[in-house]
């Protein structure tokens, strides 16, 4: 009896809490994020990074709100501050199809990766495999 | 008499010249009109239908953003579109697993197209409106696979009968993969790689074996699959940090396939390492091992770690 009461109390607290916040968050894979993108923009290679021959990978964590807009961009890794800014600027422009779970809108959190390449072919930004 | 003969010869010569001129003119005219008409017709026929190798432009679509895009040309009230929908759902599932972007082009408004595609149960979010003839599409349904340069890599026109499904799967799905990975898999399939010193190619190893591999100067990449904060606080010297949830996106670009990959984490039961190993094997890495016991096991045998300066 006691476990049943405890369980019902637990679920009512959890579900009650969720209803009061009215927000469901979910972590999504980069693959899923990219396939749900309606509008996507490549970051620009900053002039200062080009000049200084800076290259490398940039990884950002983004939060997509229930309407499909990018609400937050957090840079996790980037080879130069100017590249951080370029990635932020581009990602805030992205638009996604709404993420839902069982018909309810979902706030999606996921990572996005870009490669800043500067070699004989020139400076350019590339998507990772397999995009 | 001589004058008479002369005039007769002249007439004959003139007639011969006239006949020759008519023949030559006739041949020239025939060549000019008929042969040109023929080649123009062939060109017209070649241009009348989209073919593999052709380039395609879709407004507001930048092919460079994705390595591959699967484009569906569909039309409301097209019976073959409806009958092929279950197969297209399978195809979309395979495409999504491999990061292929999906796009649908319909000859109606985007809203009508969205409703129609939803009614078919196809999870395509990016829908564009456009004339099918402007894309040289001979009929609906048509499925194209377009690469990141806008070049058409595969064309499948018409409804999909059950016996054609396998043919399409066999030919189209391998093209979803990036070409380099496919070639790597062809030349060096993971299940044909023989064992290497320090254990079999895909067998997990302990810290002592890793030490031997490093001391033996074998080609090895050590990968720390924990998050950046953990890596920054302490890691095996020369280990590369790719967090487990980034392996899918980053491995093929950042890890050399001809090196053995040894993965470690700080997790109980090596959950993160095992997940990363499974992903690397899927991507065609032939030699992947988990370091049993992770970073703790490495330290237990007295091996050094890199820690940030205090």
PDB file of C-alpha atoms in Angstrom, chain B residues 16-306:
ATOM      1  CA  UNK B  16      25.971  17.578-117.354  1.00  0.00           C
ATOM      2  CA  UNK B  17      27.009  20.660-115.335  1.00  0.00           C
ATOM      3  CA  UNK B  18      23.360  21.498-114.588  1.00  0.00           C
ATOM      4  CA  UNK B  19      22.655  17.901-113.480  1.00  0.00           C
ATOM      5  CA  UNK B  20      25.797  17.873-111.311  1.00  0.00           C
ATOM      6  CA  UNK B  21      24.824  21.210-109.734  1.00  0.00           C
ATOM      7  CA  UNK B  22      21.313  19.920-109.011  1.00  0.00           C
ATOM      8  CA  UNK B  23      22.707  16.696-107.484  1.00  0.00           C
ATOM      9  CA  UNK B  24      25.291  18.524-105.330  1.00  0.00           C
ATOM     10  CA  UNK B  25      22.699  21.111-104.255  1.00  0.00           C
ATOM     11  CA  UNK B  26      20.231  18.344-103.459  1.00  0.00           C
ATOM     12  CA  UNK B  27      22.766  16.446-101.339  1.00  0.00           C
ATOM     13  CA  UNK B  28      23.804  19.641 -99.548  1.00  0.00           C
ATOM     14  CA  UNK B  29      20.219  20.617 -98.853  1.00  0.00           C
ATOM     15  CA  UNK B  30      19.418  17.119 -97.616  1.00  0.00           C
ATOM     16  CA  UNK B  31      22.438  17.155 -95.306  1.00  0.00           C
ATOM     17  CA  UNK B  32      21.642  20.648 -94.114  1.00  0.00           C
ATOM     18  CA  UNK B  33      18.000  20.077 -93.297  1.00  0.00           C
ATOM     19  CA  UNK B  34      17.674  16.414 -92.408  1.00  0.00           C
ATOM     20  CA  UNK B  35      20.934  15.831 -90.531  1.00  0.00           C
ATOM     21  CA  UNK B  36      20.605  19.062 -88.521  1.00  0.00           C
ATOM     22  CA  UNK B  37      16.995  18.324 -87.785  1.00  0.00           C
ATOM     23  CA  UNK B  38      18.031  14.930 -86.495  1.00  0.00           C
ATOM     24  CA  UNK B  39      20.727  16.210 -84.143  1.00  0.00           C
ATOM     25  CA  UNK B  40      18.528  19.050 -82.948  1.00  0.00           C
ATOM     26  CA  UNK B  41      15.848  16.489 -82.208  1.00  0.00           C
ATOM     27  CA  UNK B  42      18.301  14.340 -80.256  1.00  0.00           C
ATOM     28  CA  UNK B  43      19.454  17.359 -78.273  1.00  0.00           C
ATOM     29  CA  UNK B  44      15.858  18.301 -77.612  1.00  0.00           C
ATOM     30  CA  UNK B  45      15.149  14.760 -76.450  1.00  0.00           C
ATOM     31  CA  UNK B  46      18.235  14.793 -74.210  1.00  0.00           C
ATOM     32  CA  UNK B  47      17.088  18.040 -72.676  1.00  0.00           C
ATOM     33  CA  UNK B  48      13.503  16.953 -72.286  1.00  0.00           C
ATOM     34  CA  UNK B  49      14.171  14.735 -69.279  1.00  0.00           C
ATOM     35  CA  UNK B  50      16.412  15.099 -66.269  1.00  0.00           C
ATOM     36  CA  UNK B  51      19.291  12.626 -66.294  1.00  0.00           C
ATOM     37  CA  UNK B  52      22.063  11.509 -63.953  1.00  0.00           C
ATOM     38  CA  UNK B  53      24.902  14.040 -64.076  1.00  0.00           C
ATOM     39  CA  UNK B  54      22.615  16.977 -64.865  1.00  0.00           C
ATOM     40  CA  UNK B  55      22.632  19.964 -62.551  1.00  0.00           C
ATOM     41  CA  UNK B  56      19.490  21.143 -60.859  1.00  0.00           C
ATOM     42  CA  UNK B  57      18.688  24.524 -59.338  1.00  0.00           C
ATOM     43  CA  UNK B  58      15.907  24.925 -56.816  1.00  0.00           C
ATOM     44  CA  UNK B  59      15.250  28.453 -55.542  1.00  0.00           C
ATOM     45  CA  UNK B  60      16.258  28.963 -51.899  1.00  0.00           C
ATOM     46  CA  UNK B  61      17.977  25.582 -51.739  1.00  0.00           C
ATOM     47  CA  UNK B  62      21.723  25.564 -51.209  1.00  0.00           C
ATOM     48  CA  UNK B  63      22.935  22.062 -52.058  1.00  0.00           C
ATOM     49  CA  UNK B  64      26.293  22.725 -50.371  1.00  0.00           C
ATOM     50  CA  UNK B  65      24.633  22.652 -46.971  1.00  0.00           C
ATOM     51  CA  UNK B  66      24.111  18.903 -47.175  1.00  0.00           C
ATOM     52  CA  UNK B  67      26.200  16.191 -48.730  1.00  0.00           C
ATOM     53  CA  UNK B  68      23.099  14.624 -50.215  1.00  0.00           C
ATOM     54  CA  UNK B  69      19.488  15.682 -50.716  1.00  0.00           C
ATOM     55  CA  UNK B  70      16.645  13.354 -51.631  1.00  0.00           C
ATOM     56  CA  UNK B  71      14.121  15.254 -53.740  1.00  0.00           C
ATOM     57  CA  UNK B  72      10.567  13.950 -54.203  1.00  0.00           C
ATOM     58  CA  UNK B  73       8.442  15.312 -57.043  1.00  0.00           C
ATOM     59  CA  UNK B  74       4.858  14.572 -56.096  1.00  0.00           C
ATOM     60  CA  UNK B  75       1.435  15.701 -57.263  1.00  0.00           C
ATOM     61  CA  UNK B  76      -2.024  15.570 -55.725  1.00  0.00           C
ATOM     62  CA  UNK B  77      -4.360  12.963 -57.233  1.00  0.00           C
ATOM     63  CA  UNK B  78      -1.413  11.016 -58.650  1.00  0.00           C
ATOM     64  CA  UNK B  79      -2.350   7.361 -57.975  1.00  0.00           C
ATOM     65  CA  UNK B  80       1.264   6.142 -58.233  1.00  0.00           C
ATOM     66  CA  UNK B  81       2.355   8.695 -55.609  1.00  0.00           C
ATOM     67  CA  UNK B  82      -0.179   7.214 -53.193  1.00  0.00           C
ATOM     68  CA  UNK B  83       0.695   3.604 -53.969  1.00  0.00           C
ATOM     69  CA  UNK B  84       4.453   4.315 -53.634  1.00  0.00           C
ATOM     70  CA  UNK B  85       4.118   6.208 -50.321  1.00  0.00           C
ATOM     71  CA  UNK B  86       4.767   3.184 -48.033  1.00  0.00           C
ATOM     72  CA  UNK B  87       8.037   2.501 -49.850  1.00  0.00           C
ATOM     73  CA  UNK B  88       8.992   6.169 -49.752  1.00  0.00           C
ATOM     74  CA  UNK B  89       8.523   6.095 -45.972  1.00  0.00           C
ATOM     75  CA  UNK B  90      11.103   3.275 -45.768  1.00  0.00           C
ATOM     76  CA  UNK B  91      13.430   5.219 -48.046  1.00  0.00           C
ATOM     77  CA  UNK B  92      13.065   8.371 -45.929  1.00  0.00           C
ATOM     78  CA  UNK B  93      13.862   6.385 -42.788  1.00  0.00           C
ATOM     79  CA  UNK B  94      17.097   5.126 -44.366  1.00  0.00           C
ATOM     80  CA  UNK B  95      17.926   8.613 -45.649  1.00  0.00           C
ATOM     81  CA  UNK B  96      17.317  10.267 -42.270  1.00  0.00           C
ATOM     82  CA  UNK B  97      19.591   7.757 -40.525  1.00  0.00           C
ATOM     83  CA  UNK B  98      22.372   8.841 -42.848  1.00  0.00           C
ATOM     84  CA  UNK B  99      21.778  12.561 -42.575  1.00  0.00           C
ATOM     85  CA  UNK B 100      20.357  12.995 -46.075  1.00  0.00           C
ATOM     86  CA  UNK B 101      18.228  16.129 -46.365  1.00  0.00           C
ATOM     87  CA  UNK B 102      14.673  15.705 -47.630  1.00  0.00           C
ATOM     88  CA  UNK B 103      12.885  18.023 -50.023  1.00  0.00           C
ATOM     89  CA  UNK B 104       9.553  17.750 -51.811  1.00  0.00           C
ATOM     90  CA  UNK B 105       8.561  19.743 -54.888  1.00  0.00           C
ATOM     91  CA  UNK B 106       4.895  19.978 -55.805  1.00  0.00           C
ATOM     92  CA  UNK B 107       3.133  21.773 -58.669  1.00  0.00           C
ATOM     93  CA  UNK B 108       0.558  23.260 -56.242  1.00  0.00           C
ATOM     94  CA  UNK B 109       0.892  25.768 -53.417  1.00  0.00           C
ATOM     95  CA  UNK B 110       3.187  24.873 -50.529  1.00  0.00           C
ATOM     96  CA  UNK B 111       0.194  24.635 -48.158  1.00  0.00           C
ATOM     97  CA  UNK B 112      -1.665  22.221 -50.453  1.00  0.00           C
ATOM     98  CA  UNK B 113       1.533  20.243 -50.903  1.00  0.00           C
ATOM     99  CA  UNK B 114       2.101  20.088 -47.138  1.00  0.00           C
ATOM    100  CA  UNK B 115      -1.420  18.730 -46.560  1.00  0.00           C
ATOM    101  CA  UNK B 116      -1.023  16.201 -49.344  1.00  0.00           C
ATOM    102  CA  UNK B 117       2.395  14.997 -48.182  1.00  0.00           C
ATOM    103  CA  UNK B 118       1.073  14.733 -44.630  1.00  0.00           C
ATOM    104  CA  UNK B 119      -1.846  12.653 -45.911  1.00  0.00           C
ATOM    105  CA  UNK B 120       0.678  10.280 -47.508  1.00  0.00           C
ATOM    106  CA  UNK B 121       2.416   9.958 -44.126  1.00  0.00           C
ATOM    107  CA  UNK B 122       5.737  11.245 -45.472  1.00  0.00           C
ATOM    108  CA  UNK B 123       7.807  13.117 -42.853  1.00  0.00           C
ATOM    109  CA  UNK B 124       9.095  15.804 -45.231  1.00  0.00           C
ATOM    110  CA  UNK B 125       9.245  19.292 -43.745  1.00  0.00           C
ATOM    111  CA  UNK B 126      10.876  21.215 -46.579  1.00  0.00           C
ATOM    112  CA  UNK B 127       8.294  21.619 -49.338  1.00  0.00           C
ATOM    113  CA  UNK B 128       8.637  23.845 -52.383  1.00  0.00           C
ATOM    114  CA  UNK B 129       6.208  24.777 -55.080  1.00  0.00           C
ATOM    115  CA  UNK B 130       7.388  24.572 -58.697  1.00  0.00           C
ATOM    116  CA  UNK B 131       6.510  23.533 -62.216  1.00  0.00           C
ATOM    117  CA  UNK B 132       7.577  19.959 -62.880  1.00  0.00           C
ATOM    118  CA  UNK B 133       8.364  20.679 -66.517  1.00  0.00           C
ATOM    119  CA  UNK B 134      10.781  23.438 -65.528  1.00  0.00           C
ATOM    120  CA  UNK B 135      12.771  20.757 -63.666  1.00  0.00           C
ATOM    121  CA  UNK B 136      12.479  18.431 -66.724  1.00  0.00           C
ATOM    122  CA  UNK B 137      10.584  15.874 -64.664  1.00  0.00           C
ATOM    123  CA  UNK B 138       8.751  13.491 -67.016  1.00  0.00           C
ATOM    124  CA  UNK B 139       6.062  12.497 -64.522  1.00  0.00           C
ATOM    125  CA  UNK B 140       5.151  11.930 -60.893  1.00  0.00           C
ATOM    126  CA  UNK B 141       6.288  10.423 -58.710  1.00  0.00           C
ATOM    127  CA  UNK B 142       9.973  11.065 -59.399  1.00  0.00           C
ATOM    128  CA  UNK B 143      12.763  10.758 -56.857  1.00  0.00           C
ATOM    129  CA  UNK B 144      16.171  12.378 -57.348  1.00  0.00           C
ATOM    130  CA  UNK B 145      19.283  12.140 -55.252  1.00  0.00           C
ATOM    131  CA  UNK B 146      21.275  15.362 -55.536  1.00  0.00           C
ATOM    132  CA  UNK B 147      24.822  15.814 -54.224  1.00  0.00           C
ATOM    133  CA  UNK B 148      26.332  18.894 -52.572  1.00  0.00           C
ATOM    134  CA  UNK B 149      27.284  20.406 -55.934  1.00  0.00           C
ATOM    135  CA  UNK B 150      23.712  20.282 -57.232  1.00  0.00           C
ATOM    136  CA  UNK B 151      24.512  17.342 -59.498  1.00  0.00           C
ATOM    137  CA  UNK B 152      21.854  14.650 -59.898  1.00  0.00           C
ATOM    138  CA  UNK B 153      23.281  11.310 -58.766  1.00  0.00           C
ATOM    139  CA  UNK B 154      20.253   9.079 -59.217  1.00  0.00           C
ATOM    140  CA  UNK B 155      16.854   9.358 -60.920  1.00  0.00           C
ATOM    141  CA  UNK B 156      13.836   7.109 -60.281  1.00  0.00           C
ATOM    142  CA  UNK B 157      10.739   7.925 -62.313  1.00  0.00           C
ATOM    143  CA  UNK B 158       7.294   6.416 -61.820  1.00  0.00           C
ATOM    144  CA  UNK B 159       5.420   4.349 -59.290  1.00  0.00           C
ATOM    145  CA  UNK B 160       7.258   1.711 -57.312  1.00  0.00           C
ATOM    146  CA  UNK B 161       6.041  -1.842 -57.752  1.00  0.00           C
ATOM    147  CA  UNK B 162       7.059  -4.406 -55.095  1.00  0.00           C
ATOM    148  CA  UNK B 163       9.639  -6.043 -57.405  1.00  0.00           C
ATOM    149  CA  UNK B 164      11.216  -2.645 -58.103  1.00  0.00           C
ATOM    150  CA  UNK B 165      11.555  -1.735 -54.440  1.00  0.00           C
ATOM    151  CA  UNK B 166      14.620  -3.910 -53.904  1.00  0.00           C
ATOM    152  CA  UNK B 167      16.263  -2.609 -57.075  1.00  0.00           C
ATOM    153  CA  UNK B 168      15.832   0.973 -55.876  1.00  0.00           C
ATOM    154  CA  UNK B 169      17.070   0.136 -52.369  1.00  0.00           C
ATOM    155  CA  UNK B 170      20.149  -1.637 -53.708  1.00  0.00           C
ATOM    156  CA  UNK B 171      21.086   1.230 -55.989  1.00  0.00           C
ATOM    157  CA  UNK B 172      19.992   4.286 -54.096  1.00  0.00           C
ATOM    158  CA  UNK B 173      20.766   3.608 -50.423  1.00  0.00           C
ATOM    159  CA  UNK B 174      24.532   3.079 -50.942  1.00  0.00           C
ATOM    160  CA  UNK B 175      24.600   6.533 -52.551  1.00  0.00           C
ATOM    161  CA  UNK B 176      23.208   8.088 -49.349  1.00  0.00           C
ATOM    162  CA  UNK B 177      26.598   7.559 -47.757  1.00  0.00           C
ATOM    163  CA  UNK B 178      29.415  10.007 -48.403  1.00  0.00           C
ATOM    164  CA  UNK B 179      31.464   8.690 -51.319  1.00  0.00           C
ATOM    165  CA  UNK B 180      34.701   8.552 -49.375  1.00  0.00           C
ATOM    166  CA  UNK B 181      33.169   6.372 -46.688  1.00  0.00           C
ATOM    167  CA  UNK B 182      31.642   4.064 -49.221  1.00  0.00           C
ATOM    168  CA  UNK B 183      34.959   3.633 -50.982  1.00  0.00           C
ATOM    169  CA  UNK B 184      36.718   3.042 -47.705  1.00  0.00           C
ATOM    170  CA  UNK B 185      34.200   0.371 -46.825  1.00  0.00           C
ATOM    171  CA  UNK B 186      34.630  -1.257 -50.216  1.00  0.00           C
ATOM    172  CA  UNK B 187      38.402  -1.388 -50.046  1.00  0.00           C
ATOM    173  CA  UNK B 188      38.707  -2.263 -46.387  1.00  0.00           C
ATOM    174  CA  UNK B 189      35.643  -3.945 -44.942  1.00  0.00           C
ATOM    175  CA  UNK B 190      35.773  -4.095 -41.137  1.00  0.00           C
ATOM    176  CA  UNK B 191      35.022  -7.804 -40.975  1.00  0.00           C
ATOM    177  CA  UNK B 192      38.022  -8.652 -43.150  1.00  0.00           C
ATOM    178  CA  UNK B 193      40.644  -6.888 -41.100  1.00  0.00           C
ATOM    179  CA  UNK B 194      42.915  -9.345 -39.420  1.00  0.00           C
ATOM    180  CA  UNK B 195      44.194  -9.051 -35.882  1.00  0.00           C
ATOM    181  CA  UNK B 196      46.966  -6.631 -35.050  1.00  0.00           C
ATOM    182  CA  UNK B 197      49.562  -6.761 -32.297  1.00  0.00           C
ATOM    183  CA  UNK B 198      48.044  -5.852 -28.957  1.00  0.00           C
ATOM    184  CA  UNK B 199      44.852  -7.796 -29.530  1.00  0.00           C
ATOM    185  CA  UNK B 200      42.407  -8.318 -32.383  1.00  0.00           C
ATOM    186  CA  UNK B 201      41.378  -5.273 -34.371  1.00  0.00           C
ATOM    187  CA  UNK B 202      38.078  -4.771 -32.576  1.00  0.00           C
ATOM    188  CA  UNK B 203      38.841  -6.488 -29.271  1.00  0.00           C
ATOM    189  CA  UNK B 204      38.812  -4.350 -26.136  1.00  0.00           C
ATOM    190  CA  UNK B 205      42.157  -3.920 -24.399  1.00  0.00           C
ATOM    191  CA  UNK B 206      43.443  -3.257 -20.898  1.00  0.00           C
ATOM    192  CA  UNK B 207      45.774  -0.464 -19.813  1.00  0.00           C
ATOM    193  CA  UNK B 208      48.905  -2.655 -20.056  1.00  0.00           C
ATOM    194  CA  UNK B 209      48.085  -3.494 -23.687  1.00  0.00           C
ATOM    195  CA  UNK B 210      47.569   0.190 -24.490  1.00  0.00           C
ATOM    196  CA  UNK B 211      50.950   0.930 -22.926  1.00  0.00           C
ATOM    197  CA  UNK B 212      52.516  -1.756 -25.174  1.00  0.00           C
ATOM    198  CA  UNK B 213      50.838  -0.307 -28.270  1.00  0.00           C
ATOM    199  CA  UNK B 214      52.179   3.175 -27.469  1.00  0.00           C
ATOM    200  CA  UNK B 215      55.663   1.893 -26.646  1.00  0.00           C
ATOM    201  CA  UNK B 216      55.657  -0.234 -29.816  1.00  0.00           C
ATOM    202  CA  UNK B 217      55.028   2.980 -31.772  1.00  0.00           C
ATOM    203  CA  UNK B 218      52.018   1.473 -33.498  1.00  0.00           C
ATOM    204  CA  UNK B 219      49.692   3.874 -35.311  1.00  0.00           C
ATOM    205  CA  UNK B 220      47.108   4.670 -32.665  1.00  0.00           C
ATOM    206  CA  UNK B 221      44.662   7.475 -31.892  1.00  0.00           C
ATOM    207  CA  UNK B 222      43.463   7.622 -28.306  1.00  0.00           C
ATOM    208  CA  UNK B 223      40.042   9.230 -28.001  1.00  0.00           C
ATOM    209  CA  UNK B 224      38.546  10.600 -24.787  1.00  0.00           C
ATOM    210  CA  UNK B 225      34.763  10.488 -25.274  1.00  0.00           C
ATOM    211  CA  UNK B 226      33.819  12.370 -22.104  1.00  0.00           C
ATOM    212  CA  UNK B 227      32.713  16.003 -22.080  1.00  0.00           C
ATOM    213  CA  UNK B 228      35.183  18.850 -22.472  1.00  0.00           C
ATOM    214  CA  UNK B 229      35.313  19.773 -18.778  1.00  0.00           C
ATOM    215  CA  UNK B 230      36.386  16.223 -17.835  1.00  0.00           C
ATOM    216  CA  UNK B 231      38.994  16.148 -20.571  1.00  0.00           C
ATOM    217  CA  UNK B 232      40.396  19.523 -19.569  1.00  0.00           C
ATOM    218  CA  UNK B 233      40.767  18.478 -15.949  1.00  0.00           C
ATOM    219  CA  UNK B 234      42.772  15.327 -16.773  1.00  0.00           C
ATOM    220  CA  UNK B 235      43.416  13.063 -19.734  1.00  0.00           C
ATOM    221  CA  UNK B 236      45.823  10.500 -21.176  1.00  0.00           C
ATOM    222  CA  UNK B 237      48.725  12.335 -22.873  1.00  0.00           C
ATOM    223  CA  UNK B 238      48.095  12.994 -26.586  1.00  0.00           C
ATOM    224  CA  UNK B 239      44.486  11.792 -26.320  1.00  0.00           C
ATOM    225  CA  UNK B 240      42.021  13.619 -28.545  1.00  0.00           C
ATOM    226  CA  UNK B 241      38.706  14.752 -27.090  1.00  0.00           C
ATOM    227  CA  UNK B 242      35.551  13.999 -29.070  1.00  0.00           C
ATOM    228  CA  UNK B 243      32.555  13.778 -26.715  1.00  0.00           C
ATOM    229  CA  UNK B 244      30.477  10.646 -27.308  1.00  0.00           C
ATOM    230  CA  UNK B 245      27.486  12.527 -28.722  1.00  0.00           C
ATOM    231  CA  UNK B 246      29.742  14.213 -31.311  1.00  0.00           C
ATOM    232  CA  UNK B 247      31.383  11.037 -32.641  1.00  0.00           C
ATOM    233  CA  UNK B 248      28.753  10.619 -35.359  1.00  0.00           C
ATOM    234  CA  UNK B 249      29.431  14.071 -36.813  1.00  0.00           C
ATOM    235  CA  UNK B 250      33.169  14.388 -36.269  1.00  0.00           C
ATOM    236  CA  UNK B 251      34.850  10.980 -36.441  1.00  0.00           C
ATOM    237  CA  UNK B 252      35.159  10.492 -40.181  1.00  0.00           C
ATOM    238  CA  UNK B 253      36.701  13.912 -40.549  1.00  0.00           C
ATOM    239  CA  UNK B 254      39.034  13.963 -37.562  1.00  0.00           C
ATOM    240  CA  UNK B 255      40.159  10.374 -37.030  1.00  0.00           C
ATOM    241  CA  UNK B 256      42.438   8.631 -39.545  1.00  0.00           C
ATOM    242  CA  UNK B 257      41.025   5.280 -40.615  1.00  0.00           C
ATOM    243  CA  UNK B 258      44.405   3.632 -41.006  1.00  0.00           C
ATOM    244  CA  UNK B 259      45.140   4.174 -37.299  1.00  0.00           C
ATOM    245  CA  UNK B 260      43.892   1.950 -34.527  1.00  0.00           C
ATOM    246  CA  UNK B 261      41.388   3.865 -32.361  1.00  0.00           C
ATOM    247  CA  UNK B 262      41.396   3.295 -28.605  1.00  0.00           C
ATOM    248  CA  UNK B 263      38.469   4.875 -26.763  1.00  0.00           C
ATOM    249  CA  UNK B 264      38.206   5.616 -23.068  1.00  0.00           C
ATOM    250  CA  UNK B 265      35.936   7.368 -20.618  1.00  0.00           C
ATOM    251  CA  UNK B 266      35.506   7.890 -16.878  1.00  0.00           C
ATOM    252  CA  UNK B 267      32.196   6.076 -16.847  1.00  0.00           C
ATOM    253  CA  UNK B 268      31.177   2.893 -15.047  1.00  0.00           C
ATOM    254  CA  UNK B 269      30.903  -0.086 -17.374  1.00  0.00           C
ATOM    255  CA  UNK B 270      32.379   1.884 -20.300  1.00  0.00           C
ATOM    256  CA  UNK B 271      28.907   2.858 -21.568  1.00  0.00           C
ATOM    257  CA  UNK B 272      30.086   5.962 -23.446  1.00  0.00           C
ATOM    258  CA  UNK B 273      33.113   4.161 -24.901  1.00  0.00           C
ATOM    259  CA  UNK B 274      31.050   1.193 -26.091  1.00  0.00           C
ATOM    260  CA  UNK B 275      28.528   3.501 -27.782  1.00  0.00           C
ATOM    261  CA  UNK B 276      31.325   5.389 -29.518  1.00  0.00           C
ATOM    262  CA  UNK B 277      32.968   2.129 -30.621  1.00  0.00           C
ATOM    263  CA  UNK B 278      29.729   0.915 -32.148  1.00  0.00           C
ATOM    264  CA  UNK B 279      29.352   4.182 -34.102  1.00  0.00           C
ATOM    265  CA  UNK B 280      32.957   4.035 -35.361  1.00  0.00           C
ATOM    266  CA  UNK B 281      32.522   0.445 -36.565  1.00  0.00           C
ATOM    267  CA  UNK B 282      29.347   1.522 -38.398  1.00  0.00           C
ATOM    268  CA  UNK B 283      31.336   4.285 -40.090  1.00  0.00           C
ATOM    269  CA  UNK B 284      33.846   1.739 -41.362  1.00  0.00           C
ATOM    270  CA  UNK B 285      36.711   2.210 -38.914  1.00  0.00           C
ATOM    271  CA  UNK B 286      38.454  -1.163 -39.027  1.00  0.00           C
ATOM    272  CA  UNK B 287      40.389  -1.126 -35.763  1.00  0.00           C
ATOM    273  CA  UNK B 288      38.481   0.132 -32.736  1.00  0.00           C
ATOM    274  CA  UNK B 289      39.016  -0.910 -29.111  1.00  0.00           C
ATOM    275  CA  UNK B 290      37.688   0.240 -25.768  1.00  0.00           C
ATOM    276  CA  UNK B 291      40.174   0.755 -22.948  1.00  0.00           C
ATOM    277  CA  UNK B 292      38.813  -1.531 -20.237  1.00  0.00           C
ATOM    278  CA  UNK B 293      38.486   0.356 -16.935  1.00  0.00           C
ATOM    279  CA  UNK B 294      38.947   3.713 -18.669  1.00  0.00           C
ATOM    280  CA  UNK B 295      41.133   6.473 -17.276  1.00  0.00           C
ATOM    281  CA  UNK B 296      41.149   4.931 -13.788  1.00  0.00           C
ATOM    282  CA  UNK B 297      42.722   1.692 -15.113  1.00  0.00           C
ATOM    283  CA  UNK B 298      45.388   3.745 -16.905  1.00  0.00           C
ATOM    284  CA  UNK B 299      46.297   5.534 -13.688  1.00  0.00           C
ATOM    285  CA  UNK B 300      46.156   2.286 -11.698  1.00  0.00           C
ATOM    286  CA  UNK B 301      49.167   0.906 -13.577  1.00  0.00           C
ATOM    287  CA  UNK B 302      51.077   4.079 -12.786  1.00  0.00           C
ATOM    288  CA  UNK B 303      50.833   5.739 -16.170  1.00  0.00           C
ATOM    289  CA  UNK B 304      50.944   9.536 -16.327  1.00  0.00           C
ATOM    290  CA  UNK B 305      48.089  11.853 -17.230  1.00  0.00           C
ATOM    291  CA  UNK B 306      48.006  15.416 -18.476  1.00  0.00           C
TER     292      UNK B 306
END
